[in-house]
PDB file of C-alpha atoms in Angstrom:
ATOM      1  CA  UNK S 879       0.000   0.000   0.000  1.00 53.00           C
ATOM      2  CA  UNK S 880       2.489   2.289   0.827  1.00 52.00           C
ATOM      3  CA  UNK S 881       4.235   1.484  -2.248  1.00 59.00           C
ATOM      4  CA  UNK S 882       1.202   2.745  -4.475  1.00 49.00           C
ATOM      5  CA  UNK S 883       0.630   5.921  -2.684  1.00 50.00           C
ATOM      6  CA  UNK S 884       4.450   6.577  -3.314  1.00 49.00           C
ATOM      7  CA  UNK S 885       3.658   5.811  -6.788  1.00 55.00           C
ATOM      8  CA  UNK S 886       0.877   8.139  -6.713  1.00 54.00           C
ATOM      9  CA  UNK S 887       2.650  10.904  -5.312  1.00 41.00           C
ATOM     10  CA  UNK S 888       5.305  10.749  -7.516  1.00 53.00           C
ATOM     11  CA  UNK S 889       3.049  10.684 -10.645  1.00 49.00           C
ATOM     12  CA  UNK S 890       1.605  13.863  -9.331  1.00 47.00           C
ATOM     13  CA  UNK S 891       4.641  15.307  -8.861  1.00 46.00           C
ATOM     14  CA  UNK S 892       6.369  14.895 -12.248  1.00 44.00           C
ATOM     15  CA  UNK S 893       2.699  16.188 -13.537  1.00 46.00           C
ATOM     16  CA  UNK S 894       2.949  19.214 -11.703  1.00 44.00           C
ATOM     17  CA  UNK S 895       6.851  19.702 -12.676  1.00 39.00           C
ATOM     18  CA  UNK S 896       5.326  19.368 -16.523  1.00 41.00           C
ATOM     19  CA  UNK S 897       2.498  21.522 -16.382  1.00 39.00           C
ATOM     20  CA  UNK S 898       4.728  24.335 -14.097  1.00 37.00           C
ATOM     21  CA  UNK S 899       7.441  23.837 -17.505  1.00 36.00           C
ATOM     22  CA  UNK S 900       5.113  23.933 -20.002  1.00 37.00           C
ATOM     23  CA  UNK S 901       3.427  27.696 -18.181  1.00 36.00           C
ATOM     24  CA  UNK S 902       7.605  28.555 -18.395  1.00 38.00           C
ATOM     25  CA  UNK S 903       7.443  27.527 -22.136  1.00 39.00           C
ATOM     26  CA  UNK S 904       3.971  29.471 -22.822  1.00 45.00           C
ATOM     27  CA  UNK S 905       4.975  32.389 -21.048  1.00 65.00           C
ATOM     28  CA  UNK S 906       8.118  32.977 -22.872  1.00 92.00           C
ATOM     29  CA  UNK S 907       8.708  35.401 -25.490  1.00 98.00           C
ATOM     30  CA  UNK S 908       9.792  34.531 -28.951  1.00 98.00           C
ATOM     31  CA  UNK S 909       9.841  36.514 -31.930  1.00 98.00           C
ATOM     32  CA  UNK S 910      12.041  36.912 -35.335  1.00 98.00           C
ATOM     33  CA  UNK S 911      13.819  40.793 -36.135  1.00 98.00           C
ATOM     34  CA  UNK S 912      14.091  41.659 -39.989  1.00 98.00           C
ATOM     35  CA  UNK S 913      17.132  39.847 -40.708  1.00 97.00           C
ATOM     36  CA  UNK S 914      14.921  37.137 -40.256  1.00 98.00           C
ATOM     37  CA  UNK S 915      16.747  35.537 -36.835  1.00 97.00           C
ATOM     38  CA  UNK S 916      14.392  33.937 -34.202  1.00 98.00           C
ATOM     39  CA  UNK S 917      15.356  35.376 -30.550  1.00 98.00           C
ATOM     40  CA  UNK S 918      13.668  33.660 -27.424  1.00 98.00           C
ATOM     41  CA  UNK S 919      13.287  36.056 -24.280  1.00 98.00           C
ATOM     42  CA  UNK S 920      12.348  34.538 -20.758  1.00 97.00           C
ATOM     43  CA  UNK S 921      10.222  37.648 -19.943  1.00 98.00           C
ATOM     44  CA  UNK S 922       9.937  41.260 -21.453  1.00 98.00           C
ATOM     45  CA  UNK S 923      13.148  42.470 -21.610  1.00 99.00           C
ATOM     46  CA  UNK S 924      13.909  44.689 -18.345  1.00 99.00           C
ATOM     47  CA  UNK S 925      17.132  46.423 -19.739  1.00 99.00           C
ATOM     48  CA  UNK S 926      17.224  48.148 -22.756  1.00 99.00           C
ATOM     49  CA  UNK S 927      19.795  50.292 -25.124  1.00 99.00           C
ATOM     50  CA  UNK S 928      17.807  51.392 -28.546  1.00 99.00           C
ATOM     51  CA  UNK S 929      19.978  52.991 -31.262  1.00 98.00           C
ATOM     52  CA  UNK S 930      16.930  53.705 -33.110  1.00 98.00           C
ATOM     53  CA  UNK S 931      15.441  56.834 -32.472  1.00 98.00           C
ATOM     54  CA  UNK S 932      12.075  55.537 -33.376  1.00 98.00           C
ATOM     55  CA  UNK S 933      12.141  52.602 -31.747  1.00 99.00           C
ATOM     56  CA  UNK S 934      12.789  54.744 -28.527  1.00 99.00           C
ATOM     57  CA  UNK S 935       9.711  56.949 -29.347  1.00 99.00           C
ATOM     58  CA  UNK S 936       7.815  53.458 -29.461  1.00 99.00           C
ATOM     59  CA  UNK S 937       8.818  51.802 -26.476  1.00 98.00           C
ATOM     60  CA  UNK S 938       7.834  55.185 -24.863  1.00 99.00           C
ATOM     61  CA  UNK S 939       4.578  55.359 -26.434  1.00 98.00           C
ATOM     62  CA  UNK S 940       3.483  52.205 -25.042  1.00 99.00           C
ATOM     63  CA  UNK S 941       4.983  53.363 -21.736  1.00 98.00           C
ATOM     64  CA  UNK S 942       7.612  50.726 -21.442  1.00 98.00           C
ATOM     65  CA  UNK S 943      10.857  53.900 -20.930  1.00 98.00           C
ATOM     66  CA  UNK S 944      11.599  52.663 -17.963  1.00 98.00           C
ATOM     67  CA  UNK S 945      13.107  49.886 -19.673  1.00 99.00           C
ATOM     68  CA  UNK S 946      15.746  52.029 -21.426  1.00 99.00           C
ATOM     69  CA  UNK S 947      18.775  52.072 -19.719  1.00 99.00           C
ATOM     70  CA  UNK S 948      20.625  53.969 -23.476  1.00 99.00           C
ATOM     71  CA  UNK S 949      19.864  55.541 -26.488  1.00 99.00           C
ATOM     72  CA  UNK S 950      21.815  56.733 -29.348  1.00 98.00           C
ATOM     73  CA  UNK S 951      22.437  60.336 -30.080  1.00 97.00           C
ATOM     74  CA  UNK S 952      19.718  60.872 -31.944  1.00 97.00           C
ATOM     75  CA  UNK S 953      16.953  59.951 -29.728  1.00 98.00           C
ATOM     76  CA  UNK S 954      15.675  63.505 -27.866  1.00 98.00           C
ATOM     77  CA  UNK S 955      11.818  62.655 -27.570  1.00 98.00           C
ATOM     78  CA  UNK S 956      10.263  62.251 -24.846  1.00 98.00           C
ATOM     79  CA  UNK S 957      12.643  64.439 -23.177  1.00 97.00           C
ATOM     80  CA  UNK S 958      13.010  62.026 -20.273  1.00 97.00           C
ATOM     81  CA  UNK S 959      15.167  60.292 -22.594  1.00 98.00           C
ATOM     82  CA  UNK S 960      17.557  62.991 -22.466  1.00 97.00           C
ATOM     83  CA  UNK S 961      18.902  61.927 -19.439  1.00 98.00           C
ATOM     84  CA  UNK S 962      19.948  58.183 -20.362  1.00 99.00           C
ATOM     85  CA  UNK S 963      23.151  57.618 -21.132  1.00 98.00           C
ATOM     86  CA  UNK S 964      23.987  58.344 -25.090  1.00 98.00           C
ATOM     87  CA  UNK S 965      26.409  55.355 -26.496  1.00 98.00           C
ATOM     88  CA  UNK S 966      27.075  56.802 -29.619  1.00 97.00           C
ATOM     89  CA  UNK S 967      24.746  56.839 -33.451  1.00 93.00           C
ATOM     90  CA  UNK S 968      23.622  53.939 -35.062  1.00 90.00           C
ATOM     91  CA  UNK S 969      26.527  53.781 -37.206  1.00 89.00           C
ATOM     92  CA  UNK S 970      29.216  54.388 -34.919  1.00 93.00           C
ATOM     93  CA  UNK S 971      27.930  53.121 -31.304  1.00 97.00           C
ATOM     94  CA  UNK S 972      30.530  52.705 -28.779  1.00 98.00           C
ATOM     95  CA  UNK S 973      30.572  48.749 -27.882  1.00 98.00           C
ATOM     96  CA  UNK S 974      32.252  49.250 -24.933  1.00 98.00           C
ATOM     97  CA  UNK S 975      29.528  51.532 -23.216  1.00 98.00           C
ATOM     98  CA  UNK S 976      26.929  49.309 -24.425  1.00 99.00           C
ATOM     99  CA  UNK S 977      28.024  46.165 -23.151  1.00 98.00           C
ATOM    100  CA  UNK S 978      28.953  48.392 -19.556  1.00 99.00           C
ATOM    101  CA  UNK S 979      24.667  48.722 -19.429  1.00 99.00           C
ATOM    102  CA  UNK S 980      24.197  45.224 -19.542  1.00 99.00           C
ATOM    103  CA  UNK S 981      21.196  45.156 -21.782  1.00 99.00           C
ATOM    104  CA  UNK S 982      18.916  42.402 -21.838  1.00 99.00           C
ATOM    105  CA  UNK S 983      18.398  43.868 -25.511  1.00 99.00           C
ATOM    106  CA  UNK S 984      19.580  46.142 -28.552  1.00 99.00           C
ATOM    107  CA  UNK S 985      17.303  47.455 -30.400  1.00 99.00           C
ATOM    108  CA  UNK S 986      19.103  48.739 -33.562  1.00 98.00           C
ATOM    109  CA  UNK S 987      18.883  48.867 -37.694  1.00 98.00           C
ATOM    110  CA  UNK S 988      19.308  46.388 -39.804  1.00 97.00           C
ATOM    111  CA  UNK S 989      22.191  47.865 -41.978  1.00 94.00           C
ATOM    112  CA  UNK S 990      24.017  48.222 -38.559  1.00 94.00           C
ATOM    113  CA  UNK S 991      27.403  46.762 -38.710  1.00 92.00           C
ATOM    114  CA  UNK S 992      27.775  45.954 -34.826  1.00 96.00           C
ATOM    115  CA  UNK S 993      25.310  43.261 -34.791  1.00 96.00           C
ATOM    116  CA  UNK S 994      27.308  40.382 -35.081  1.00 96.00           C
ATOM    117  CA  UNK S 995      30.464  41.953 -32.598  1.00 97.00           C
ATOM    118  CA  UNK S 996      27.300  42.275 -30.013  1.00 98.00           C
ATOM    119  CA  UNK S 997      26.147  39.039 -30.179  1.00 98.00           C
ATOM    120  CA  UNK S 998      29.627  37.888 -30.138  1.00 98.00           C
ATOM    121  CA  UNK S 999      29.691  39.338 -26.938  1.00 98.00           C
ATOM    122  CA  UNK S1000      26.493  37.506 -25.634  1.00 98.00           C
ATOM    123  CA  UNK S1001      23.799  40.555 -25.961  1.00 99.00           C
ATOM    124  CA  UNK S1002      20.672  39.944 -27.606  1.00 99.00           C
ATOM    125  CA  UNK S1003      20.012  42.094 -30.403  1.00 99.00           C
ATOM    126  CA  UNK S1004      16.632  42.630 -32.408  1.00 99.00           C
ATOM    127  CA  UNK S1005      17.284  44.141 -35.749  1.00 98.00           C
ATOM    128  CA  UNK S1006      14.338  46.529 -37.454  1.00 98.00           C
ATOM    129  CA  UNK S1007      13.582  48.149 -40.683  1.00 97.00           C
ATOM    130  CA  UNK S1008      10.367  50.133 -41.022  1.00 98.00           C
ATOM    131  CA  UNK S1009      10.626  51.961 -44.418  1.00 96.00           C
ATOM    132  CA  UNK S1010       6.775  50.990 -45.372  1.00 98.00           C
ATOM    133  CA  UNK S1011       3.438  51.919 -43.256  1.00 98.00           C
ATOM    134  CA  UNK S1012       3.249  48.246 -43.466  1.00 98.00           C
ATOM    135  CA  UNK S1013       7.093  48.139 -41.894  1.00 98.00           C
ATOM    136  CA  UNK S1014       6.128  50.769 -39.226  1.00 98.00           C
ATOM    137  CA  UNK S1015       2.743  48.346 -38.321  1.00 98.00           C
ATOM    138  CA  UNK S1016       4.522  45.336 -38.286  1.00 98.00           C
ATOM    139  CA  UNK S1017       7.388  46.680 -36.261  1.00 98.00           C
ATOM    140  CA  UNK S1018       5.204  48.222 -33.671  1.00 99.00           C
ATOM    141  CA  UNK S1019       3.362  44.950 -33.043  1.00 98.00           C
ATOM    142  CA  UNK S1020       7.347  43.404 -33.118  1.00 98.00           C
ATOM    143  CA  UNK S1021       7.878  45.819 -30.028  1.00 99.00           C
ATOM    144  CA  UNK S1022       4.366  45.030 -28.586  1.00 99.00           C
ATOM    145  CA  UNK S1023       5.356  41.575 -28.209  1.00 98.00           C
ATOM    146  CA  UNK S1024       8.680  41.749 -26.909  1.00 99.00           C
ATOM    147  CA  UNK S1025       7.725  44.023 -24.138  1.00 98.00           C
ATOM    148  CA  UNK S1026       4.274  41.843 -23.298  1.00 98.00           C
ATOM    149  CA  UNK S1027       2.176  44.802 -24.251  1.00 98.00           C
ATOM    150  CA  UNK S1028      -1.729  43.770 -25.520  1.00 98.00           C
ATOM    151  CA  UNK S1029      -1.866  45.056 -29.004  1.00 98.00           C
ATOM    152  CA  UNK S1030      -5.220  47.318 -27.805  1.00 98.00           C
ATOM    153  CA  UNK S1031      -3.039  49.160 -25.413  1.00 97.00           C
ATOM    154  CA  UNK S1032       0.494  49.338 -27.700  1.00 98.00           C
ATOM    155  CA  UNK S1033       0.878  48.787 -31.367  1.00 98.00           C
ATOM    156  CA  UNK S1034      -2.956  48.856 -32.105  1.00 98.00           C
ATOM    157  CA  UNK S1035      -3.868  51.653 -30.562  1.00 98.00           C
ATOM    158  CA  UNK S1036      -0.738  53.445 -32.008  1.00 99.00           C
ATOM    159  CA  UNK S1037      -1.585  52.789 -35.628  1.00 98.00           C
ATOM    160  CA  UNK S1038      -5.226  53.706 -35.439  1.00 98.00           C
ATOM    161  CA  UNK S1039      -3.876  57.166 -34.115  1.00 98.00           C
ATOM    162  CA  UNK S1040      -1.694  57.488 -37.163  1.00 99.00           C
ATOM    163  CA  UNK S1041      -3.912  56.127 -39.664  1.00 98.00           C
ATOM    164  CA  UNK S1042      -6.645  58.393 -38.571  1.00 99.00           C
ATOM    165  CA  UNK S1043      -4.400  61.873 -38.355  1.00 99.00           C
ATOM    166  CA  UNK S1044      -3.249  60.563 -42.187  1.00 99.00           C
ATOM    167  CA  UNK S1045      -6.966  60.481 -42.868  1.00 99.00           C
ATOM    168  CA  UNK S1046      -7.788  63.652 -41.338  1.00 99.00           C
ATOM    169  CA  UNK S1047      -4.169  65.791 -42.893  1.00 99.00           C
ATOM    170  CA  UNK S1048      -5.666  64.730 -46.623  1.00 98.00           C
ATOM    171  CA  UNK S1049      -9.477  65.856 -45.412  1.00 98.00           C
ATOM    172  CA  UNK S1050      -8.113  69.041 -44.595  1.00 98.00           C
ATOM    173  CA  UNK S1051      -5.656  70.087 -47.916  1.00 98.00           C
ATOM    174  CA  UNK S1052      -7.325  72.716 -50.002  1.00 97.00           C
ATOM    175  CA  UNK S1053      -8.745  71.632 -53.677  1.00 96.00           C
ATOM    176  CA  UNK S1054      -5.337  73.424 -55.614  1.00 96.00           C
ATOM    177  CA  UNK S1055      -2.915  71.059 -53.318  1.00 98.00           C
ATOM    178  CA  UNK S1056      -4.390  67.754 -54.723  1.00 96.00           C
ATOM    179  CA  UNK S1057      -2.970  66.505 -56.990  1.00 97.00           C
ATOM    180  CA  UNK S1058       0.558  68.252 -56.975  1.00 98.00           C
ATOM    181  CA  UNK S1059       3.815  67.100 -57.519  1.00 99.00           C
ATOM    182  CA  UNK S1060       5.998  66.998 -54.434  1.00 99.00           C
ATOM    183  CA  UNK S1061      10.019  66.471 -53.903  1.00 98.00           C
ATOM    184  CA  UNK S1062      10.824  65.904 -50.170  1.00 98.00           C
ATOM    185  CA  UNK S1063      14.852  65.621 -49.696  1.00 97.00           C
ATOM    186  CA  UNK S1064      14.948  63.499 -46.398  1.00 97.00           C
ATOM    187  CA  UNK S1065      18.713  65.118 -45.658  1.00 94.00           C
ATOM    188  CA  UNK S1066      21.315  66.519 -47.921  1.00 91.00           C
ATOM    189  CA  UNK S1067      22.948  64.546 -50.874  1.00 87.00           C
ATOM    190  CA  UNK S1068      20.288  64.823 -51.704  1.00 92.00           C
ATOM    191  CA  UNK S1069      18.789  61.801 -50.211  1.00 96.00           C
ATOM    192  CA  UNK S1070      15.078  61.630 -51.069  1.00 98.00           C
ATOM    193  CA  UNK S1071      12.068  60.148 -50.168  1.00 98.00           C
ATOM    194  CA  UNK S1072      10.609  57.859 -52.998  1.00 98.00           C
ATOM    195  CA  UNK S1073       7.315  56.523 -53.470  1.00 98.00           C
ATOM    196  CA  UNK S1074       7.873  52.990 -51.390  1.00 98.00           C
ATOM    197  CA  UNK S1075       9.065  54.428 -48.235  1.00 98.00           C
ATOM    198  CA  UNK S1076       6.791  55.678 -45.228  1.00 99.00           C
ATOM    199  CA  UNK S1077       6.822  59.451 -46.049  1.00 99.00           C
ATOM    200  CA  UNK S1078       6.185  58.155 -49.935  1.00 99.00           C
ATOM    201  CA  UNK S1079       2.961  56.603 -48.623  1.00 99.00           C
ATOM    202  CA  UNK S1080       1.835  59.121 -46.506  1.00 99.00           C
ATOM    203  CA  UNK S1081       1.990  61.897 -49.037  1.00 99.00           C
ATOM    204  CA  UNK S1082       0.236  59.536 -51.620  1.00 99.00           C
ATOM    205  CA  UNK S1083      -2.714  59.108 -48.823  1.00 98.00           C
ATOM    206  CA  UNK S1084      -2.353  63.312 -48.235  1.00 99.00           C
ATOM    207  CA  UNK S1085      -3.183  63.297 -52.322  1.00 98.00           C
ATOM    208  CA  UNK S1086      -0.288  64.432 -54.021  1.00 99.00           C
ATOM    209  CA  UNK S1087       2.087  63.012 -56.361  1.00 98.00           C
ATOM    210  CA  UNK S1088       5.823  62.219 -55.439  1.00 99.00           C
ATOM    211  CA  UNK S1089       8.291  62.880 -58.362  1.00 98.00           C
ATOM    212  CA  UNK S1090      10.745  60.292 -57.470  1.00 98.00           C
ATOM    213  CA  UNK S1091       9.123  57.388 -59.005  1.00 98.00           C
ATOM    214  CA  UNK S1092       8.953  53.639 -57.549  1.00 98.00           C
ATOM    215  CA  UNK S1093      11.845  52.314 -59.354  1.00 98.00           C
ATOM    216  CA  UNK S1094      14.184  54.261 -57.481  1.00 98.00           C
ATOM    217  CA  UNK S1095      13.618  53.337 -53.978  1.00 97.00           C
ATOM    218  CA  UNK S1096      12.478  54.160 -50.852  1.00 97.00           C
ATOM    219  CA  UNK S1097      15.645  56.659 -50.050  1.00 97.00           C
ATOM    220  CA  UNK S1098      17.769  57.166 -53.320  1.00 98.00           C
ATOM    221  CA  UNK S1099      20.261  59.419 -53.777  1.00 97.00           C
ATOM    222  CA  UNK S1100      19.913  61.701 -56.405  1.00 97.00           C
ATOM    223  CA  UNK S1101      21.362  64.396 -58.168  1.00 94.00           C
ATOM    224  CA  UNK S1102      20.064  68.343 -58.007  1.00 93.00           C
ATOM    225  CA  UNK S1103      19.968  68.360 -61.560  1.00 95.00           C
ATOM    226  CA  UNK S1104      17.589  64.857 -61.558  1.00 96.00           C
ATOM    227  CA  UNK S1105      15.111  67.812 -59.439  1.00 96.00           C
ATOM    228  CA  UNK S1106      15.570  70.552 -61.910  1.00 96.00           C
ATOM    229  CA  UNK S1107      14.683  68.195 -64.518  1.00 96.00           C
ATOM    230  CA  UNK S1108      11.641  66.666 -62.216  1.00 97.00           C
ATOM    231  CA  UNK S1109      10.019  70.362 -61.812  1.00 97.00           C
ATOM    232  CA  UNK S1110       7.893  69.553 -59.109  1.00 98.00           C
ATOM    233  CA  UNK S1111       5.443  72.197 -58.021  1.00 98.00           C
ATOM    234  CA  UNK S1112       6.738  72.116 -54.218  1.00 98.00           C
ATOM    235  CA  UNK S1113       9.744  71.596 -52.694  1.00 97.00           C
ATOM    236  CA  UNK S1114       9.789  69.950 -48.758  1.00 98.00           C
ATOM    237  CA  UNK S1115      13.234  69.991 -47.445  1.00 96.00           C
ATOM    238  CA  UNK S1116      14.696  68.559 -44.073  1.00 95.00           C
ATOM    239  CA  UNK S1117      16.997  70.892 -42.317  1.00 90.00           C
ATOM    240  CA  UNK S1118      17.729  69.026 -39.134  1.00 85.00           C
ATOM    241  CA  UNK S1119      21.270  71.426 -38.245  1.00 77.00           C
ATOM    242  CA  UNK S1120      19.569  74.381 -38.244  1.00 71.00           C
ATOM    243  CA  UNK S1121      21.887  76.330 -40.360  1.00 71.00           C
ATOM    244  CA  UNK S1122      20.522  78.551 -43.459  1.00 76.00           C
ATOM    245  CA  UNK S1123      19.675  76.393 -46.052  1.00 82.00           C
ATOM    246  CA  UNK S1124      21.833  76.812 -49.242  1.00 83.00           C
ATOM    247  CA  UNK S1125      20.225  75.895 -52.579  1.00 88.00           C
ATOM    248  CA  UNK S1126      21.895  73.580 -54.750  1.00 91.00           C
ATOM    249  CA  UNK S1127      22.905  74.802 -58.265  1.00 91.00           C
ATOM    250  CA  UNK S1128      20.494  75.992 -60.137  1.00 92.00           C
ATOM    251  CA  UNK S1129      17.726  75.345 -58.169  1.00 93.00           C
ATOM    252  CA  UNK S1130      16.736  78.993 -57.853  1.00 92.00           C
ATOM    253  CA  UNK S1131      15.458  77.965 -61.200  1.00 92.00           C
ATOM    254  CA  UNK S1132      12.782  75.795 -59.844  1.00 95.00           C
ATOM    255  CA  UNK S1133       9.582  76.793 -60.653  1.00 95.00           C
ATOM    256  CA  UNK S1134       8.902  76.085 -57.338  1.00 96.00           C
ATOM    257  CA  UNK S1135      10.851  77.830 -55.570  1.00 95.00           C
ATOM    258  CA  UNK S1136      10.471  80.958 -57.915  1.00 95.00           C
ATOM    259  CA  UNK S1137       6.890  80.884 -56.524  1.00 96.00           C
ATOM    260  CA  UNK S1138       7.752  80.526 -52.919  1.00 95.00           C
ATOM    261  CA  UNK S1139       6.140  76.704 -52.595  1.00 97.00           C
ATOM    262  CA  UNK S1140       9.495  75.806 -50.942  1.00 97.00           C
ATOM    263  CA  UNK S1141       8.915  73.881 -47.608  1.00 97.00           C
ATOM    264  CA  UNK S1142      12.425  74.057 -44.937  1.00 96.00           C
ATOM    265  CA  UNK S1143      11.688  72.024 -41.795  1.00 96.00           C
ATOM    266  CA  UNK S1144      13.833  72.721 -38.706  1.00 95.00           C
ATOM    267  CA  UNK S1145      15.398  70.392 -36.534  1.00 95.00           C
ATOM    268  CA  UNK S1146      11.839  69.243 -34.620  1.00 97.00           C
ATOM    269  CA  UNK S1147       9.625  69.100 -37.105  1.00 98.00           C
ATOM    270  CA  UNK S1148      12.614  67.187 -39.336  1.00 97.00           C
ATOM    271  CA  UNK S1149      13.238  64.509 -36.355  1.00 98.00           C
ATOM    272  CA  UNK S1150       9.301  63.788 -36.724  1.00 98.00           C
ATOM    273  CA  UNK S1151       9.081  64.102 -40.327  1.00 98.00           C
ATOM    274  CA  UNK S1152      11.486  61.114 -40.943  1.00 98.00           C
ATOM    275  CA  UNK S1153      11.278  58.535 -38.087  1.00 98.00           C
ATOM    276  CA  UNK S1154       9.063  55.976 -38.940  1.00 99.00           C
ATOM    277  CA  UNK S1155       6.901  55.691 -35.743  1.00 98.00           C
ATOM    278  CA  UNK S1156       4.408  56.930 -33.637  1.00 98.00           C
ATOM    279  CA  UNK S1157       5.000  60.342 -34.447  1.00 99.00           C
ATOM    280  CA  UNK S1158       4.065  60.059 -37.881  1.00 99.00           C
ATOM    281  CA  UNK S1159       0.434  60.904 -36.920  1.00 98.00           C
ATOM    282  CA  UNK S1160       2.344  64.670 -36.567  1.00 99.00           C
ATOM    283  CA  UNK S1161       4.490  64.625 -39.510  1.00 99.00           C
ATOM    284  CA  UNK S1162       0.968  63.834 -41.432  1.00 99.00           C
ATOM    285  CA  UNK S1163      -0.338  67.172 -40.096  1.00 99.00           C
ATOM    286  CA  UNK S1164       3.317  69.168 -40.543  1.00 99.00           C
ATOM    287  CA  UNK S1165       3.206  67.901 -44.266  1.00 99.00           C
ATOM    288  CA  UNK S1166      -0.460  68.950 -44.824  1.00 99.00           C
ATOM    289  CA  UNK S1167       0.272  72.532 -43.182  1.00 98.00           C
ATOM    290  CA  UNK S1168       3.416  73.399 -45.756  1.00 98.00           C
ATOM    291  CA  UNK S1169       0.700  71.999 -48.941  1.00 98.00           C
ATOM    292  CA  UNK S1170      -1.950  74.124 -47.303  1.00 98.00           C
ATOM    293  CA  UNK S1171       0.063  77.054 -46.725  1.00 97.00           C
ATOM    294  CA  UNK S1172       1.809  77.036 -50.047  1.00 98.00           C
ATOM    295  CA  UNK S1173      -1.453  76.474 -52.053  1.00 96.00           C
ATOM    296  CA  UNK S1174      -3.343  78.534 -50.305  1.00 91.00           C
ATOM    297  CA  UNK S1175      -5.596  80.944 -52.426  1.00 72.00           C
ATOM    298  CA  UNK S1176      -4.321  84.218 -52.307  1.00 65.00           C
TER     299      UNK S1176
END
């Protein structure tokens, strides 16, 4: 008898050791970054260094910035992530003050070329690249997972917010701005913003026309004289230094600019302009504002 209740007890046991491993197994995280590597997390990540300036904004968004522990250079919004220690840009982060955080992750870009000396020193590192509305969407719900946030409170509820301020910005352009043909330069080269990346799409759903076609990209670089030869009928131009903006040859003889449909966006509006993340619901409106203003009926 006292054989069988041993038995008994020790069935129960190695049940309750299985069901308490298999909650372990459910409860952990998994998920795969854009290079297409699958990373397994025991629980939300509690220490985190993001070189991506939006994925900073998102994490914040979705009220998870206590997790940061770094951020790149770049990232200045919220300004509570001011204070974290800065470990260098996305290009050139300093490995050494990374590693001295002891993230649980590293949130960082795709074309970064630390990813593989980080994981050779044992960090975790998720690799992102939203250049689509569809990127930003899928990359928000990326985030939402890792950090254990429901969808309805985090990447949901984030992308209704943007989709509906798009919405709204294109409600709100006057009849003369539909329909025109736009150049944005995203920064100086000039780099620009084509028709597949996030700031293509949004001014497609504001109802204008982008000049730099498909083929090219989502970020080509171009020559002035490929804009000359473009003529759109306004100019937006990201000026995140702050200095006077100097044309590039011959673009005084832009019909654009001879009109005075030339949009130059300081260093805040810039930074929102060309993240792709939860700010985009502003950059929507900042875009519509410079069409509005500029095709305004006199």
């Amino acid at each position: 008898m006292k054989d069988f209740f041993l038995r008994i007890v020790r069935a129960a046991w190695a049940g309750l050791l299985l069901a308490s491993a298999s909650l372990a197994a459910a409860a952990a995280i998994q998920i795969t970054d854009d290079r297409g590597r699958t990373l397994r997390f025991d629980e939300p990540p509690r220490r985190v260094v993001s070189l991506l300036p939006s994925s900073t904004e998102s994490l914040c968004e979705m009220e998870q910035c206590a997790r940061l522990v770094g951020v790149d250079r770049y990232s200045n919004w919220p300004d509570s992530v001011q204070r974290l220690p800065k470990v260098g840009g996305g290009i050139d982060p300093n490995i050494e003050a990374i590693v001295a955080l002891r993230p649980d992750v590293v949130l960082l870009s795709v074309s970064s070329r630390v990813s593989d000396r980080l994981e050779a020193l044992g960090l975790k590192v998720v690799a992102l690249e939203p250049k689509t509305h569809a990127d930003v969407r899928r990359v928000l719900r990326l985030i939402g997972e890792l950090f254990a946030v429901p969808p309805e409170q985090g990447a949901d509820r984030l992308w209704r917010v943007i989709d509906a301020a798009v919405q709204a910005a294109a409600q709100s352009l006057p009849p003369q701005a539909r329909g025109a043909r736009v150049y944005f330069e995203v920064s100086r080269g000039p780099y620009a913003a084509g028709q597949p990346s996030f700031i293509g799409e949004t001014l497609a759903r504001l109802g204008v026309r982008n000049v730099v076609p498909a083929e090219l990209g989502p970020f080509p670089r171009l020559s002035p004289e490929y804009v000359l030869r473009a003529q759109p009928d306004l100019v937006m131009v990201s000026n995140r230094n702050g200095q006077p903006l100097a044309l590039y040859p011959g673009w005084q003889n832009l019909s654009a600019v001879k009109a005075g449909r030339l949009c130059v966006f300081g260093p805040e509006p810039s930074d929102i302009l060309v993240r792709p993340g939860p700010r985009m619901a502003e950059a929507a409106r900042i875009m519509a504002r410079c069409l509005s203003e500029k095709f305004a009926t006199p």
